[in-house]
PDB file of C-alpha atoms in Angstrom:
ATOM      1  CA  MET A  44     223.611  30.992  -0.542  1.00  0.00           C
ATOM      2  CA  THR A  45     223.456  34.037   1.039  1.00  0.00           C
ATOM      3  CA  LEU A  46     221.921  34.878   4.380  1.00  0.00           C
ATOM      4  CA  PRO A  47     219.397  37.941   5.001  1.00  0.00           C
ATOM      5  CA  MET A  48     221.302  40.924   6.505  1.00  0.00           C
ATOM      6  CA  ILE A  49     219.487  43.939   8.248  1.00  0.00           C
ATOM      7  CA  VAL A  50     221.279  47.168   9.030  1.00  0.00           C
ATOM      8  CA  ARG A  51     219.449  49.265  11.025  1.00  0.00           C
ATOM      9  CA  GLY A  52     220.370  53.161  12.412  1.00  0.00           C
ATOM     10  CA  ARG A  53     219.947  56.565  12.490  1.00  0.00           C
ATOM     11  CA  ILE A  54     221.174  59.223   9.859  1.00  0.00           C
ATOM     12  CA  ILE A  55     222.544  62.411  11.517  1.00  0.00           C
ATOM     13  CA  LEU A  56     221.641  65.611  10.417  1.00  0.00           C
ATOM     14  CA  LYS A  57     222.253  69.177  11.472  1.00  0.00           C
ATOM     15  CA  GLY A  58     219.277  69.234  14.628  1.00  0.00           C
ATOM     16  CA  HIS A  59     218.106  66.213  13.945  1.00  0.00           C
ATOM     17  CA  SER A  60     218.002  62.271  13.030  1.00  0.00           C
ATOM     18  CA  VAL A  61     215.955  59.689  11.159  1.00  0.00           C
ATOM     19  CA  PRO A  62     216.218  56.165  11.316  1.00  0.00           C
ATOM     20  CA  PHE A  63     216.877  53.554   8.487  1.00  0.00           C
ATOM     21  CA  GLU A  64     216.647  50.728   7.725  1.00  0.00           C
ATOM     22  CA  VAL A  65     218.349  48.170   4.784  1.00  0.00           C
ATOM     23  CA  SER A  66     218.115  44.580   4.040  1.00  0.00           C
ATOM     24  CA  LYS A  67     220.034  42.617   1.900  1.00  0.00           C
ATOM     25  CA  THR A  68     218.994  39.138   0.487  1.00  0.00           C
ATOM     26  CA  GLY A  69     220.447  36.793  -2.261  1.00  0.00           C
ATOM     27  CA  LYS A  70     217.882  38.802  -4.471  1.00  0.00           C
ATOM     28  CA  GLY A  71     218.793  42.307  -4.147  1.00  0.00           C
ATOM     29  CA  LEU A  72     218.559  45.145  -1.395  1.00  0.00           C
ATOM     30  CA  SER A  73     215.584  47.442   0.161  1.00  0.00           C
ATOM     31  CA  LEU A  74     215.926  50.685   1.940  1.00  0.00           C
ATOM     32  CA  ARG A  75     213.599  52.297   3.976  1.00  0.00           C
ATOM     33  CA  ILE A  76     214.643  56.071   5.796  1.00  0.00           C
ATOM     34  CA  GLU A  77     211.565  57.335   7.970  1.00  0.00           C
ATOM     35  CA  LEU A  78     211.372  60.929   6.677  1.00  0.00           C
ATOM     36  CA  PRO A  79     209.635  63.536   8.094  1.00  0.00           C
ATOM     37  CA  LYS A  80     207.048  63.777   5.446  1.00  0.00           C
ATOM     38  CA  LYS A  81     206.779  60.172   4.053  1.00  0.00           C
ATOM     39  CA  PRO A  82     208.894  57.512   4.383  1.00  0.00           C
ATOM     40  CA  LEU A  83     211.189  56.835   1.136  1.00  0.00           C
ATOM     41  CA  GLU A  84     211.396  53.275   0.074  1.00  0.00           C
ATOM     42  CA  TYR A  85     213.775  52.036  -2.854  1.00  0.00           C
ATOM     43  CA  SER A  86     214.530  48.412  -3.551  1.00  0.00           C
ATOM     44  CA  VAL A  87     217.393  46.764  -6.355  1.00  0.00           C
ATOM     45  CA  ASP A  88     217.252  43.734  -7.687  1.00  0.00           C
ATOM     46  CA  CYS A  89     221.014  43.153  -7.474  1.00  0.00           C
ATOM     47  CA  PRO A  90     222.873  41.792  -4.735  1.00  0.00           C
ATOM     48  CA  CYS A  91     225.524  43.620  -5.952  1.00  0.00           C
ATOM     49  CA  LEU A  92     226.185  46.495  -3.223  1.00  0.00           C
ATOM     50  CA  GLU A  93     226.515  46.168   0.686  1.00  0.00           C
ATOM     51  CA  PRO A  94     224.124  47.739   2.365  1.00  0.00           C
ATOM     52  CA  LEU A  95     225.412  50.777   3.843  1.00  0.00           C
ATOM     53  CA  GLU A  96     226.858  51.470   0.060  1.00  0.00           C
ATOM     54  CA  LEU A  97     223.504  51.662  -0.972  1.00  0.00           C
ATOM     55  CA  LEU A  98     222.787  54.047   1.913  1.00  0.00           C
ATOM     56  CA  GLY A  99     225.549  56.179   1.012  1.00  0.00           C
ATOM     57  CA  LEU A 100     224.173  56.437  -2.685  1.00  0.00           C
ATOM     58  CA  PHE A 101     221.152  58.486  -1.085  1.00  0.00           C
ATOM     59  CA  LEU A 102     223.039  61.092   1.156  1.00  0.00           C
ATOM     60  CA  PRO A 103     223.207  63.659  -1.149  1.00  0.00           C
ATOM     61  CA  ALA A 104     219.650  63.846  -2.140  1.00  0.00           C
ATOM     62  CA  LEU A 105     218.978  63.855   1.733  1.00  0.00           C
ATOM     63  CA  GLU A 106     220.989  66.727   2.091  1.00  0.00           C
ATOM     64  CA  GLU A 107     219.454  68.965  -0.638  1.00  0.00           C
ATOM     65  CA  GLU A 108     215.762  67.972   1.234  1.00  0.00           C
ATOM     66  CA  LEU A 109     216.736  68.456   4.855  1.00  0.00           C
ATOM     67  CA  GLY A 110     219.983  69.860   5.034  1.00  0.00           C
ATOM     68  CA  GLU A 111     223.846  68.850   6.173  1.00  0.00           C
ATOM     69  CA  VAL A 112     224.363  65.281   6.898  1.00  0.00           C
ATOM     70  CA  GLU A 113     226.589  65.214   9.749  1.00  0.00           C
ATOM     71  CA  GLY A 114     226.736  61.293  10.043  1.00  0.00           C
ATOM     72  CA  VAL A 115     225.510  57.773  10.004  1.00  0.00           C
ATOM     73  CA  PHE A 116     224.893  55.805  12.872  1.00  0.00           C
ATOM     74  CA  VAL A 117     224.818  52.104  12.974  1.00  0.00           C
ATOM     75  CA  GLU A 118     222.493  50.781  15.857  1.00  0.00           C
ATOM     76  CA  GLU A 119     222.212  47.415  14.668  1.00  0.00           C
ATOM     77  CA  VAL A 120     223.335  44.621  12.327  1.00  0.00           C
ATOM     78  CA  VAL A 121     221.620  41.601  12.345  1.00  0.00           C
ATOM     79  CA  GLY A 122     222.477  38.092   9.658  1.00  0.00           C
ATOM     80  CA  GLU A 123     225.662  38.008   7.751  1.00  0.00           C
ATOM     81  CA  GLY A 124     227.626  41.152   8.805  1.00  0.00           C
ATOM     82  CA  VAL A 125     227.230  39.679  12.106  1.00  0.00           C
ATOM     83  CA  GLY A 126     231.089  38.614  12.942  1.00  0.00           C
ATOM     84  CA  GLY A 127     231.524  38.825   9.245  1.00  0.00           C
ATOM     85  CA  LYS A 128     232.796  40.754   6.287  1.00  0.00           C
ATOM     86  CA  LEU A 129     230.718  44.542   7.621  1.00  0.00           C
ATOM     87  CA  THR A 130     231.982  43.985  11.122  1.00  0.00           C
ATOM     88  CA  GLU A 131     235.538  43.137   9.815  1.00  0.00           C
ATOM     89  CA  ARG A 132     235.457  46.152   7.389  1.00  0.00           C
ATOM     90  CA  LEU A 133     234.534  48.291  10.181  1.00  0.00           C
ATOM     91  CA  ARG A 134     236.828  47.241  12.598  1.00  0.00           C
ATOM     92  CA  LYS A 135     240.010  47.354   9.735  1.00  0.00           C
ATOM     93  CA  LEU A 136     238.480  51.085   9.159  1.00  0.00           C
ATOM     94  CA  PHE A 137     238.364  52.164  12.952  1.00  0.00           C
ATOM     95  CA  ASN A 138     241.585  50.595  14.043  1.00  0.00           C
ATOM     96  CA  PRO A 139     244.066  50.929  11.082  1.00  0.00           C
ATOM     97  CA  GLN A 140     246.866  48.573  13.082  1.00  0.00           C
ATOM     98  CA  GLU A 141     244.710  45.280  12.210  1.00  0.00           C
ATOM     99  CA  ARG A 142     245.094  46.206   8.244  1.00  0.00           C
TER     100      ARG A 142
END
């Protein structure tokens, strides 16, 4: 059984940022990005992606709409990722000697 996981953070754009939240359950993922005019909401009935992978698929479209994306800042991870797969992947990414 897969426990729910929520990832919250901000997409950093040139001159401003927008908050996002991605939740993952055993049934799928849902994404919400607080855009200036209207929130973008998307869900998929397949838990085959990690939350940040789903967010990454939307970044090119956001660049077209809002301008250059300078980065993604993860503020909070709640659930399965804490101490688990996501944390371990981030640790290996930013600390190559642990590979």
